[in-house]
Each structure stands twice: as structure tokens, then as C-alpha cells.
PDB file of C-alpha atoms in Angstrom:
ATOM      1  CA  MET A 968    -196.527 -88.775  -1.628  1.00  0.00           C
ATOM      2  CA  ILE A 969    -193.231 -89.381  -3.356  1.00  0.00           C
ATOM      3  CA  ALA A 970    -191.501 -86.917  -1.027  1.00  0.00           C
ATOM      4  CA  LEU A 971    -192.895 -88.795   1.962  1.00  0.00           C
ATOM      5  CA  ARG A 972    -191.613 -92.157   0.629  1.00  0.00           C
ATOM      6  CA  GLU A 973    -188.215 -90.647  -0.029  1.00  0.00           C
ATOM      7  CA  ALA A 974    -188.099 -89.136   3.452  1.00  0.00           C
ATOM      8  CA  LYS A 975    -189.008 -92.514   5.021  1.00  0.00           C
ATOM      9  CA  LYS A 976    -186.368 -94.248   2.853  1.00  0.00           C
ATOM     10  CA  ALA A 977    -183.756 -91.639   3.834  1.00  0.00           C
ATOM     11  CA  ARG A 978    -184.684 -92.072   7.493  1.00  0.00           C
ATOM     12  CA  THR A 979    -184.498 -95.857   7.245  1.00  0.00           C
ATOM     13  CA  ASN A 980    -181.141 -95.642   5.417  1.00  0.00           C
ATOM     14  CA  GLY A 981    -179.842 -93.207   8.016  1.00  0.00           C
ATOM     15  CA  TRP A 982    -181.063 -95.433  10.871  1.00  0.00           C
ATOM     16  CA  GLU A 983    -179.409 -98.491   9.343  1.00  0.00           C
ATOM     17  CA  ALA A 984    -176.141 -96.570   8.850  1.00  0.00           C
ATOM     18  CA  HIS A 985    -176.149 -95.367  12.468  1.00  0.00           C
ATOM     19  CA  THR A 986    -177.042 -98.882  13.708  1.00  0.00           C
ATOM     20  CA  LEU A 987    -174.192-100.408  11.684  1.00  0.00           C
ATOM     21  CA  ALA A 988    -171.714 -97.767  12.949  1.00  0.00           C
ATOM     22  CA  TYR A 989    -172.917 -98.361  16.525  1.00  0.00           C
ATOM     23  CA  GLU A 990    -172.518-102.135  16.179  1.00  0.00           C
ATOM     24  CA  GLN A 991    -169.009-101.725  14.750  1.00  0.00           C
ATOM     25  CA  LYS A 992    -167.946 -99.408  17.577  1.00  0.00           C
ATOM     26  CA  SER A 993    -169.596-101.662  20.136  1.00  0.00           C
ATOM     27  CA  ASN A 994    -167.744-104.711  18.782  1.00  0.00           C
ATOM     28  CA  THR A 995    -164.463-102.816  18.758  1.00  0.00           C
ATOM     29  CA  LEU A 996    -164.981-101.756  22.375  1.00  0.00           C
ATOM     30  CA  LYS A 997    -165.922-105.299  23.405  1.00  0.00           C
ATOM     31  CA  ARG A 998    -162.788-106.710  21.769  1.00  0.00           C
ATOM     32  CA  GLU A 999    -160.686-104.090  23.514  1.00  0.00           C
ATOM     33  CA  TYR A1000    -162.385-104.792  26.862  1.00  0.00           C
ATOM     34  CA  ASP A1001    -161.771-108.509  26.411  1.00  0.00           C
ATOM     35  CA  ARG A1002    -158.139-107.852  25.555  1.00  0.00           C
ATOM     36  CA  ILE A1003    -157.657-105.634  28.632  1.00  0.00           C
ATOM     37  CA  HIS A1004    -159.462-108.128  30.834  1.00  0.00           C
ATOM     38  CA  GLN A1005    -157.273-110.956  29.534  1.00  0.00           C
ATOM     39  CA  SER A1006    -154.116-108.877  30.110  1.00  0.00           C
ATOM     40  CA  PHE A1007    -155.325-108.075  33.624  1.00  0.00           C
ATOM     41  CA  GLU A1008    -155.903-111.778  34.389  1.00  0.00           C
ATOM     42  CA  GLU A1009    -152.406-112.618  33.042  1.00  0.00           C
ATOM     43  CA  LEU A1010    -150.960-109.872  35.195  1.00  0.00           C
ATOM     44  CA  LYS A1011    -152.764-111.237  38.261  1.00  0.00           C
ATOM     45  CA  LYS A1012    -151.336-114.702  37.532  1.00  0.00           C
ATOM     46  CA  LYS A1013    -147.815-113.258  37.273  1.00  0.00           C
ATOM     47  CA  GLN A1014    -148.401-111.385  40.490  1.00  0.00           C
ATOM     48  CA  ASP A1015    -149.459-114.565  42.211  1.00  0.00           C
ATOM     49  CA  ILE A1016    -146.389-116.414  40.910  1.00  0.00           C
ATOM     50  CA  LEU A1017    -144.122-113.638  42.195  1.00  0.00           C
ATOM     51  CA  ALA A1018    -145.928-113.700  45.545  1.00  0.00           C
ATOM     52  CA  GLN A1019    -145.257-117.476  45.741  1.00  0.00           C
ATOM     53  CA  LYS A1020    -141.636-116.946  44.855  1.00  0.00           C
ATOM     54  CA  HIS A1021    -140.773-113.760  46.753  1.00  0.00           C
ATOM     55  CA  GLY A1022    -143.444-113.495  49.344  1.00  0.00           C
ATOM     56  CA  ASP A1023    -145.873-115.116  51.671  1.00  0.00           C
ATOM     57  CA  PRO A1024    -149.135-116.026  49.974  1.00  0.00           C
ATOM     58  CA  HIS A1025    -150.798-116.615  53.353  1.00  0.00           C
ATOM     59  CA  VAL A1026    -150.822-113.055  54.655  1.00  0.00           C
ATOM     60  CA  SER A1027    -153.841-111.317  56.084  1.00  0.00           C
ATOM     61  CA  ASP A1028    -154.874-107.731  56.751  1.00  0.00           C
ATOM     62  CA  ALA A1029    -155.124-108.698  60.425  1.00  0.00           C
ATOM     63  CA  ASP A1030    -151.412-109.662  60.585  1.00  0.00           C
ATOM     64  CA  ARG A1031    -149.510-107.615  63.159  1.00  0.00           C
ATOM     65  CA  ILE A1032    -146.340-106.226  61.622  1.00  0.00           C
ATOM     66  CA  GLU A1033    -143.326-105.015  63.587  1.00  0.00           C
ATOM     67  CA  ILE A1034    -141.111-102.679  61.598  1.00  0.00           C
ATOM     68  CA  ASN A1035    -137.667-101.456  62.564  1.00  0.00           C
ATOM     69  CA  VAL A1036    -137.730 -97.919  61.186  1.00  0.00           C
ATOM     70  CA  GLY A1037    -134.428 -96.151  61.642  1.00  0.00           C
ATOM     71  CA  GLY A1038    -133.831 -98.151  64.872  1.00  0.00           C
ATOM     72  CA  ARG A1039    -137.309 -97.471  66.299  1.00  0.00           C
ATOM     73  CA  LEU A1040    -139.912-100.250  66.560  1.00  0.00           C
ATOM     74  CA  ILE A1041    -143.259 -99.397  64.977  1.00  0.00           C
ATOM     75  CA  THR A1042    -146.081-101.895  65.245  1.00  0.00           C
ATOM     76  CA  THR A1043    -149.258-101.860  63.170  1.00  0.00           C
ATOM     77  CA  THR A1044    -151.458-104.193  61.121  1.00  0.00           C
ATOM     78  CA  ARG A1045    -150.860-105.148  57.531  1.00  0.00           C
ATOM     79  CA  GLY A1046    -154.355-103.828  56.684  1.00  0.00           C
ATOM     80  CA  THR A1047    -153.452-100.361  57.918  1.00  0.00           C
ATOM     81  CA  LEU A1048    -150.410-100.196  55.607  1.00  0.00           C
ATOM     82  CA  THR A1049    -152.120-101.764  52.575  1.00  0.00           C
ATOM     83  CA  GLN A1050    -155.486 -99.989  52.580  1.00  0.00           C
ATOM     84  CA  GLN A1051    -154.540 -97.612  49.751  1.00  0.00           C
ATOM     85  CA  LYS A1052    -154.315-100.002  46.812  1.00  0.00           C
ATOM     86  CA  GLY A1053    -151.804 -99.389  44.038  1.00  0.00           C
ATOM     87  CA  THR A1054    -149.373 -97.475  46.245  1.00  0.00           C
ATOM     88  CA  THR A1055    -145.734 -98.303  46.926  1.00  0.00           C
ATOM     89  CA  LEU A1056    -146.604 -98.740  50.587  1.00  0.00           C
ATOM     90  CA  GLU A1057    -149.294-101.273  49.705  1.00  0.00           C
ATOM     91  CA  ALA A1058    -146.917-103.240  47.466  1.00  0.00           C
ATOM     92  CA  LEU A1059    -144.159-103.164  50.064  1.00  0.00           C
ATOM     93  CA  PHE A1060    -146.365-104.616  52.839  1.00  0.00           C
ATOM     94  CA  SER A1061    -148.767-106.748  50.764  1.00  0.00           C
ATOM     95  CA  GLY A1062    -146.780-109.881  51.448  1.00  0.00           C
ATOM     96  CA  ARG A1063    -145.800-110.305  47.780  1.00  0.00           C
ATOM     97  CA  TRP A1064    -142.218-109.202  48.584  1.00  0.00           C
ATOM     98  CA  GLU A1065    -141.950-110.415  52.170  1.00  0.00           C
ATOM     99  CA  ASN A1066    -138.938-112.663  51.469  1.00  0.00           C
ATOM    100  CA  GLU A1067    -137.087-109.862  49.610  1.00  0.00           C
ATOM    101  CA  LEU A1068    -137.334-107.309  52.341  1.00  0.00           C
ATOM    102  CA  GLN A1069    -134.448-106.812  54.730  1.00  0.00           C
ATOM    103  CA  HIS A1070    -135.170-108.125  58.246  1.00  0.00           C
ATOM    104  CA  ASP A1071    -133.336-107.617  61.528  1.00  0.00           C
ATOM    105  CA  GLU A1072    -132.218-110.401  63.847  1.00  0.00           C
ATOM    106  CA  PHE A1073    -135.755-110.529  65.356  1.00  0.00           C
ATOM    107  CA  GLY A1074    -137.454-110.988  61.959  1.00  0.00           C
ATOM    108  CA  ARG A1075    -138.743-107.416  61.833  1.00  0.00           C
ATOM    109  CA  ILE A1076    -138.759-105.577  58.493  1.00  0.00           C
ATOM    110  CA  ILE A1077    -136.086-102.919  58.371  1.00  0.00           C
ATOM    111  CA  LEU A1078    -136.804 -99.502  56.790  1.00  0.00           C
ATOM    112  CA  ASP A1079    -133.965 -97.046  56.628  1.00  0.00           C
ATOM    113  CA  MET A1080    -136.217 -94.013  57.000  1.00  0.00           C
ATOM    114  CA  ASN A1081    -137.058 -91.307  59.482  1.00  0.00           C
ATOM    115  CA  PRO A1082    -139.068 -92.973  62.253  1.00  0.00           C
ATOM    116  CA  VAL A1083    -140.885 -89.808  63.272  1.00  0.00           C
ATOM    117  CA  CYS A1084    -142.240 -89.310  59.758  1.00  0.00           C
ATOM    118  CA  PHE A1085    -143.090 -92.977  59.245  1.00  0.00           C
ATOM    119  CA  GLN A1086    -144.990 -92.994  62.531  1.00  0.00           C
ATOM    120  CA  SER A1087    -146.967 -89.966  61.305  1.00  0.00           C
ATOM    121  CA  ILE A1088    -147.909 -91.883  58.154  1.00  0.00           C
ATOM    122  CA  VAL A1089    -148.950 -94.944  60.168  1.00  0.00           C
ATOM    123  CA  ASP A1090    -151.005 -92.779  62.527  1.00  0.00           C
ATOM    124  CA  TYR A1091    -152.695 -91.086  59.581  1.00  0.00           C
ATOM    125  CA  LEU A1092    -153.498 -94.403  57.887  1.00  0.00           C
ATOM    126  CA  ASN A1093    -154.788 -95.869  61.112  1.00  0.00           C
ATOM    127  CA  GLU A1094    -157.111 -92.929  61.650  1.00  0.00           C
ATOM    128  CA  LEU A1095    -158.184 -93.092  57.996  1.00  0.00           C
ATOM    129  CA  ARG A1096    -158.930 -96.792  58.307  1.00  0.00           C
ATOM    130  CA  PHE A1097    -161.347 -96.289  61.201  1.00  0.00           C
ATOM    131  CA  SER A1098    -162.909 -92.958  60.194  1.00  0.00           C
ATOM    132  CA  SER A1099    -166.111 -92.405  58.341  1.00  0.00           C
ATOM    133  CA  LYS A1100    -165.852 -92.184  54.556  1.00  0.00           C
ATOM    134  CA  LYS A1101    -167.447 -88.763  54.823  1.00  0.00           C
ATOM    135  CA  THR A1102    -164.762 -87.510  57.196  1.00  0.00           C
ATOM    136  CA  SER A1103    -161.997 -85.476  55.539  1.00  0.00           C
ATOM    137  CA  LEU A1104    -158.830 -85.950  57.547  1.00  0.00           C
ATOM    138  CA  PRO A1105    -155.940 -83.494  57.399  1.00  0.00           C
ATOM    139  CA  PRO A1106    -152.769 -84.971  55.882  1.00  0.00           C
ATOM    140  CA  PRO A1107    -150.118 -86.485  58.156  1.00  0.00           C
ATOM    141  CA  GLN A1108    -148.390 -83.849  60.297  1.00  0.00           C
ATOM    142  CA  THR A1109    -145.114 -83.637  62.206  1.00  0.00           C
ATOM    143  CA  ASP A1110    -142.957 -80.920  63.652  1.00  0.00           C
ATOM    144  CA  ARG A1111    -141.598 -78.212  61.355  1.00  0.00           C
ATOM    145  CA  GLU A1112    -138.152 -79.778  61.301  1.00  0.00           C
ATOM    146  CA  HIS A1113    -139.447 -82.978  59.640  1.00  0.00           C
ATOM    147  CA  MET A1114    -142.186 -81.641  57.334  1.00  0.00           C
ATOM    148  CA  ASP A1115    -140.040 -81.759  54.178  1.00  0.00           C
ATOM    149  CA  ILE A1116    -138.995 -85.365  54.926  1.00  0.00           C
ATOM    150  CA  LEU A1117    -142.609 -86.318  55.650  1.00  0.00           C
ATOM    151  CA  SER A1118    -143.778 -84.739  52.380  1.00  0.00           C
ATOM    152  CA  GLN A1119    -141.128 -86.702  50.451  1.00  0.00           C
ATOM    153  CA  MET A1120    -142.091 -89.932  52.205  1.00  0.00           C
ATOM    154  CA  ILE A1121    -145.785 -89.387  51.442  1.00  0.00           C
ATOM    155  CA  GLU A1122    -144.938 -88.859  47.813  1.00  0.00           C
ATOM    156  CA  TYR A1123    -142.540 -91.840  47.709  1.00  0.00           C
ATOM    157  CA  PHE A1124    -145.094 -94.212  49.218  1.00  0.00           C
ATOM    158  CA  GLY A1125    -147.911 -92.801  47.051  1.00  0.00           C
ATOM    159  CA  ILE A1126    -150.112 -91.968  50.026  1.00  0.00           C
ATOM    160  CA  GLU A1127    -153.278 -90.161  48.962  1.00  0.00           C
ATOM    161  CA  CYS A1128    -154.237 -87.431  51.329  1.00  0.00           C
ATOM    162  CA  ALA A1129    -157.161 -85.065  51.145  1.00  0.00           C
ATOM    163  CA  PRO A1130    -155.995 -81.482  50.782  1.00  0.00           C
ATOM    164  CA  PRO A1131    -156.313 -79.408  53.926  1.00  0.00           C
ATOM    165  CA  PRO A1132    -159.602 -77.499  54.163  1.00  0.00           C
ATOM    166  CA  PHE A1133    -159.636 -74.106  52.506  1.00  0.00           C
ATOM    167  CA  VAL A1134    -159.510 -71.352  55.078  1.00  0.00           C
ATOM    168  CA  LEU A1135    -159.350 -67.739  54.099  1.00  0.00           C
ATOM    169  CA  ASN A1136    -158.976 -64.965  56.587  1.00  0.00           C
ATOM    170  CA  SER A1137    -159.160 -61.749  54.670  1.00  0.00           C
ATOM    171  CA  THR A1138    -160.360 -58.210  55.127  1.00  0.00           C
ATOM    172  CA  ILE A1139    -160.646 -57.817  51.350  1.00  0.00           C
ATOM    173  CA  VAL A1140    -162.560 -60.992  50.519  1.00  0.00           C
ATOM    174  CA  ASN A1141    -165.061 -61.087  53.361  1.00  0.00           C
ATOM    175  CA  SER A1142    -168.286 -62.590  52.049  1.00  0.00           C
ATOM    176  CA  GLU A1143    -168.739 -66.374  52.007  1.00  0.00           C
ATOM    177  CA  MET A1144    -169.762 -66.251  48.334  1.00  0.00           C
ATOM    178  CA  ASP A1145    -166.571 -64.354  47.400  1.00  0.00           C
ATOM    179  CA  LYS A1146    -164.520 -66.962  49.297  1.00  0.00           C
ATOM    180  CA  GLN A1147    -166.267 -69.803  47.456  1.00  0.00           C
ATOM    181  CA  ILE A1148    -165.695 -68.137  44.098  1.00  0.00           C
ATOM    182  CA  LEU A1149    -162.024 -67.527  44.885  1.00  0.00           C
ATOM    183  CA  HIS A1150    -161.644 -71.147  46.044  1.00  0.00           C
ATOM    184  CA  LYS A1151    -163.221 -72.420  42.798  1.00  0.00           C
ATOM    185  CA  TRP A1152    -160.956 -70.223  40.676  1.00  0.00           C
ATOM    186  CA  LEU A1153    -157.895 -71.441  42.493  1.00  0.00           C
ATOM    187  CA  SER A1154    -158.996 -75.067  42.216  1.00  0.00           C
ATOM    188  CA  ASP A1155    -159.714 -74.646  38.509  1.00  0.00           C
ATOM    189  CA  ASP A1156    -156.256 -73.118  37.963  1.00  0.00           C
ATOM    190  CA  GLY A1157    -154.576 -76.059  39.618  1.00  0.00           C
ATOM    191  CA  PHE A1158    -153.553 -74.286  42.803  1.00  0.00           C
ATOM    192  CA  GLY A1159    -155.579 -76.649  44.968  1.00  0.00           C
ATOM    193  CA  GLY A1160    -158.024 -74.024  46.146  1.00  0.00           C
TER     194      GLY A1160
END
């Protein structure tokens, strides 16, 4: 009987210790969440102030934008260029910096970049915007001469592209299971499958 009471007491003490530790961790996480949320709200306020000062607070995703890219006129919507949030491209065309961007004599934004590659990015984003979420699109493409420039522009703008589908044509690895295993190994090793 004494052993049973001691076991119950030990269980109760253990439960209380775990409950106290849980409450302390929970309170710490709540304070940290509140601190992060407050910092985020302050950042949004600063962003809004900067948009008022340097940009146009009345922009819309439906706005048609004409861009002078390397002397070539490219027209698209703001929503197409800003759909990938947190990217340089989104920040550039969000309207927050509209007054700070260089414009030509017709009021078009000027980008000193390769127009062929920029058009490939716009085409990709346009297709991405109207495709199903389940659809995996190949990354933007251009001719061989411009691929390095396009890759650099994709990286510069922070465009997120799905990797191209894994295709393996091999006489050594010929079963579908072997291909899947090899793809998984390559993915796990950071080679993108």
C-alpha cells in the first residue's frame, strides 16, 4: 500500500513538473510570437510610409505596366510581375518604389537588361499565373546564346521555378524503380534529382 501511495505521489509530482515546464515553454513561445508579430506590424507600417513617400499607394494587380527593357517595349500587368511575394521583382513592381524608378519620356519604367530574357521571364510568370496549381511548368527558356543571362536574371529577381522534370534515358538503369531510387538519391544529395 505504501508503495502504491509513493508511486501515485511520484506520478503526481512528475505530472506537475511537466505541466509547469510546459506552461513556462508555452509562455516563452507566446511572448516570442507577440514580439515577432509586433515587429512585423512595425515593419508593415514602415513599408506603408515608404510606399507613400517613394511610391504609389493606389496601385492594383490589374494595372497595365509598360516597361522599356533595353529599348524594347514589354507590356504586362502588375499582378503578373508581383505574384511571387518576397522577390526582388515583386518589390520592384509593387508600386512601393514607383517614384524612384527611372522612367522614359513616355512614363514607362526603364530596365537596362536583356529584353529577350526579360520577355521570357514575363511569359513564364504569365503562364504560371493562369496555370493550375498542380501543373509543374518548366523554367523560363530562351535560345542557347541567352541562357546564361536568363539564369542570372532569374536569380537576381528571385524567381522561383520548379526544377525541370527528371528524365533518364539509360541502358544501364532501365527499370522505373531503379530510376526512382536514383532520382531520390540525387535529390537527397542536393543534386536536384
